[in-house]
Amino acid sequence: MSAPPRRKQVVNLTGLLVLLALPPAAFALGEPFLISVATRIVIAALAALSLDLILGFGGMVSFGHAAFLGIGAYVVGILAHHDVESTLIPFLPGAWHGSAAALVQWPLAVLAAALFALLTGALCLRTSGVYFIMVTLAFAQMLYHFFVSLPAYGGHDGINLWQRSMVPGVDLSKDWVFYYVCLFILLAALAVFSRIVNSRFGMVLQGCKQNEARLAALGIATGRYKLAAYTLAGAIAGLAGALTANQTEFVGPSLMHWSRSGEILVMLILGGIGTLYGAVAGAATFLALEEILTSLTEHWMLFLGPILVFVVLFARRGIYGWLVGPESGDD
Amino acid sequence: MTEPILEVSGLTKFFGAVAASDVLTFAVERGSIHGLIGPNGAGKSTTIAQLSGELRPDAGRIRFAGTDISAWPVHRRAHAGLQRSYQITSLFPDFTAAENVALAVQARQGHSFRFLAPAREIPSLREPALAVLGRLGLAAKADVPASRLGHGEQRQLELAMVLATRPKMLLLDEPTAGMSRTESRRMMGILRPLKGKVTILLVEHDMDVVFALADAITVLVKGKAIITGPPADVRANENVRRAYLGNY
Amino acid sequence: MTAQLFLEQTLNGLQQGVTLFLLAAGLTLVFGVMHLINLAHGTLYMVGAYVAATVTQISGNFLWGVIAAVAAAGLTGAAIEIIALRRLYDRGHLDQVLATFGVIMFFNELVKVLWGPQALFLSPPAILSGTVEVIPGVPYPAYRLLIIGVGLAVALAVRQLITGTRTGMLIRAGATDREMVGALGVAVNRLFTRVFAIGAMLAGLAGAMAGPLLAIEVGMGEHILILTFVVVIIGGIGSVRGALVGALLVGLVDTYGRAFLPVVLRGVLSPTAADGIGASLSSIAIYVLMAAVLIWRPRGLFQAYG
Ligand SMILES: Nc1ncnc2c1ncn2[C@@H]1O[C@H](COP(=O)(O)OP(=O)(O)O)[C@@H](O)[C@H]1O
Ligand SMILES: [Mg+2]
């Protein structure tokens, strides 16, 4: 209700300016590869943001988020693959040769991920607590194994894409253009999510995290709200997956390896859960840390692991919480 | 006489060999305040949990407002107007007092699949919430997070939440638990005017409160209802004296 | 599908099942007593496999390898418990998951530093490298039979531990009522470390015994960890009996699925399609089993803890 504190506005605005100014700055510095790092950050932030909706606000600790990214990516990959080879997509009622158009690929990616989230979520949400963590992890692993043993789409090796998705009048093959498209999507998602978490739906979702039994005792059927949030999170993660496929021009089971789910979780915790913007700060920190540590040593995980343990044990508010200071409001 | 609003018949719940409800049968008249008393461990909280649907009985039926609700889930019973409070305060600690109550108003208004409008600025949520808080003397605390309220205030906030749902019947599990004498008296002052408007099943350890407020009382011992009747009868009953009131 | 093939696959399934049981038993005990979800449990399995391979190579004796593996896993487990996990018992599951994820990252990389990125291979001991006729006309690898035997023996030993010893009494009490164990005046810290070390040693034993059957490589721990999760979800967390039933079910369903699904599908599809789809479907069979259990009993077949 009250206006967000000044410091928070300053932090958010600075972040926005940095993100907007990045491509020209990268060109000016003669380091255009920075754009692709920044694109990875923006896409990872979108994935972490979708996780924040269910984890940070709904209290659902999902350890299978990479599954949704994988589905989104595979939808793009499979449609592009059949489009290039001009072959029919099997097991479809009609005859369809796929498509290279983003306006076809991306909505279908979102839809497929949402559907998977709806189906597995209905099962996962029959459980809670530690069971929920294990079940989400297991369903993601199921999908991983499914694609590994699917020879039609490259099995372990996945599919290499010929080109990025086609958008009329926009040349996504230019890295800076693709970056701005990703950034636009991230900002739109941030805007929509910050409305959602404070809406009536959002209040119920936050109530689920704080005291689900009380919500039920007040007369609210919590299950369907959690499932709706889970599905929405899956859909957005699916979109992040579609963008990932475009960024790397490759789709493979490694995208939904369990450690990917772990990384998204780590980004979110690093940035600060339940803040939305923390997802962006976390993705940036994690990937920057990865870039820096890999340039120092091949065995960077040797350092990242203990850093993570340390953050969990001693620094739970995350980077964003630390940036905006103690009186950060709660949205 | 009209039909009772709540009829409990043959309610049975065992935890291992412990009988928490032992073929429990009683009825609550519409508009009355009905006391449910008994020694610690008699099965009062367990009874409430079975009425609210949080605990599944081993056997028995529950009729509420003329309908058999035995198979209904928690939220459906609550939505039908059977609301409860908890012996150990149960709130949304990060929300302000007003947000806690607004969530209860939201529960009454039907589904919450509204994704965009900021809930805190919706008058149809905030105004009734503030009105209830005002009635319970919490108006000044409306924007204080629930976790920062004092114990007595938290108990009152919990009552504010259930009242905001405009219940037909309240199941109150020791609403004065842990309260000072003054706070306790204040709580009585809040409950008394509800008589005739809302039916209340009142679990209470403070005998003064129960005998002052209740129209009828059921005494529970080891999961069994040993008597149901007007306060005077209960007070005079030899079994009650022996089994229970002797302790006081 | 001959009876012979069926018997062979059943034994394979049992062998996979008892290996999973060794992991699931530790995981479920640690959860039951400490309410800790430990992602690094698979790490101890990996440590067991690597140490077994190295010590066997140096000493020339597989038995020494197994003993060293169990000891190394136990020590590693105790160290992890004392350094990091002890601080996590009172934290939420999210913190536990993240911190133990960090532990996994560290150990996976450490193993790469110490042993290199190449997979190791370990042969079963010479005397067990042959086959045994289980019933006349059905030869079966002796080493795999040994695993089944050891696994079942451990299952009995764990049962004895839980029903017949003071530690077991405390474990059972802890699984239902944590405060009560503290109230009994037990040194809770020591009990926790002991339970954790037992779980770690079982995982190390599993890693050492599975070593000769697969490539010993980084990532093997997490692969089996997730299967172990499926076992525990099916069996019910906190229940050792559930762990055994769940492990055998998962082992059998997985093995039967891989062996027979493609064969069954050939009845309705072309051979190549049947093999391709059969492989995909059988790789998800255990997860379908898990989903079915979730629908039927969301807290597992033997729910010891809610
Ligand atoms: N979840 C439970 N598991 C086992 N026993 C329980 C449980 N809940 C209550 N009990 C037992 O049931 C009996 C009745 O408890 P309760 O309804 O809380 O009593 P009261 O509210 O009258 O003090 C007590 O003996 C208590 O120990
Ligand atoms: Mg009670």
PDB file of C-alpha atoms and ligand atoms in Angstrom, chain B residues 15 18 20 39-46 87, ligand 1:
ATOM      1  CA  PHE B  15      -5.497 -42.692  18.891  1.00  0.00           C
ATOM      2  CA  VAL B  18      -6.729 -43.682  23.708  1.00  0.00           C
ATOM      3  CA  ALA B  20     -10.491 -39.126  22.071  1.00  0.00           C
ATOM      4  CA  PRO B  39     -10.636 -32.161  31.965  1.00  0.00           C
ATOM      5  CA  ASN B  40      -7.429 -31.844  29.963  1.00  0.00           C
ATOM      6  CA  GLY B  41      -7.174 -34.595  27.397  1.00  0.00           C
ATOM      7  CA  ALA B  42     -10.928 -35.258  27.451  1.00  0.00           C
ATOM      8  CA  GLY B  43     -11.100 -34.877  23.683  1.00  0.00           C
ATOM      9  CA  LYS B  44     -12.452 -31.353  23.265  1.00  0.00           C
ATOM     10  CA  SER B  45      -9.930 -30.176  20.659  1.00  0.00           C
ATOM     11  CA  THR B  46     -10.210 -33.486  18.864  1.00  0.00           C
ATOM     12  CA  GLN B  87      -6.469 -23.352  20.942  1.00  0.00           C
TER      13      GLN B  87
HETATM   14  N1  LIG D   1      -2.634 -36.433  16.873  1.00  0.00           N
HETATM   15  C1  LIG D   1      -2.740 -37.156  17.995  1.00  0.00           C
HETATM   16  N2  LIG D   1      -2.091 -38.326  18.107  1.00  0.00           N
HETATM   17  C2  LIG D   1      -2.202 -39.073  19.222  1.00  0.00           C
HETATM   18  N3  LIG D   1      -2.945 -38.751  20.263  1.00  0.00           N
HETATM   19  C3  LIG D   1      -3.627 -37.586  20.224  1.00  0.00           C
HETATM   20  C4  LIG D   1      -3.543 -36.734  19.082  1.00  0.00           C
HETATM   21  N4  LIG D   1      -4.322 -35.646  19.312  1.00  0.00           N
HETATM   22  C5  LIG D   1      -4.857 -35.820  20.537  1.00  0.00           C
HETATM   23  N5  LIG D   1      -4.448 -36.981  21.086  1.00  0.00           N
HETATM   24  C6  LIG D   1      -4.848 -37.525  22.396  1.00  0.00           C
HETATM   25  O1  LIG D   1      -6.258 -37.540  22.428  1.00  0.00           O
HETATM   26  C7  LIG D   1      -6.725 -37.141  23.705  1.00  0.00           C
HETATM   27  C8  LIG D   1      -7.638 -35.947  23.582  1.00  0.00           C
HETATM   28  O2  LIG D   1      -6.865 -34.802  23.213  1.00  0.00           O
HETATM   29  P1  LIG D   1      -7.515 -33.342  23.037  1.00  0.00           P
HETATM   30  O3  LIG D   1      -8.675 -33.459  22.138  1.00  0.00           O
HETATM   31  O4  LIG D   1      -6.427 -32.429  22.635  1.00  0.00           O
HETATM   32  O5  LIG D   1      -7.969 -33.020  24.519  1.00  0.00           O
HETATM   33  P2  LIG D   1      -8.509 -31.654  25.104  1.00  0.00           P
HETATM   34  O6  LIG D   1      -8.601 -30.643  24.004  1.00  0.00           O
HETATM   35  O7  LIG D   1      -9.845 -32.011  25.680  1.00  0.00           O
HETATM   36  O8  LIG D   1      -7.534 -31.255  26.169  1.00  0.00           O
HETATM   37  C9  LIG D   1      -5.504 -36.881  24.556  1.00  0.00           C
HETATM   38  O9  LIG D   1      -5.238 -38.040  25.308  1.00  0.00           O
HETATM   39  C10 LIG D   1      -4.423 -36.639  23.554  1.00  0.00           C
HETATM   40  O10 LIG D   1      -3.178 -37.043  24.059  1.00  0.00           O
END
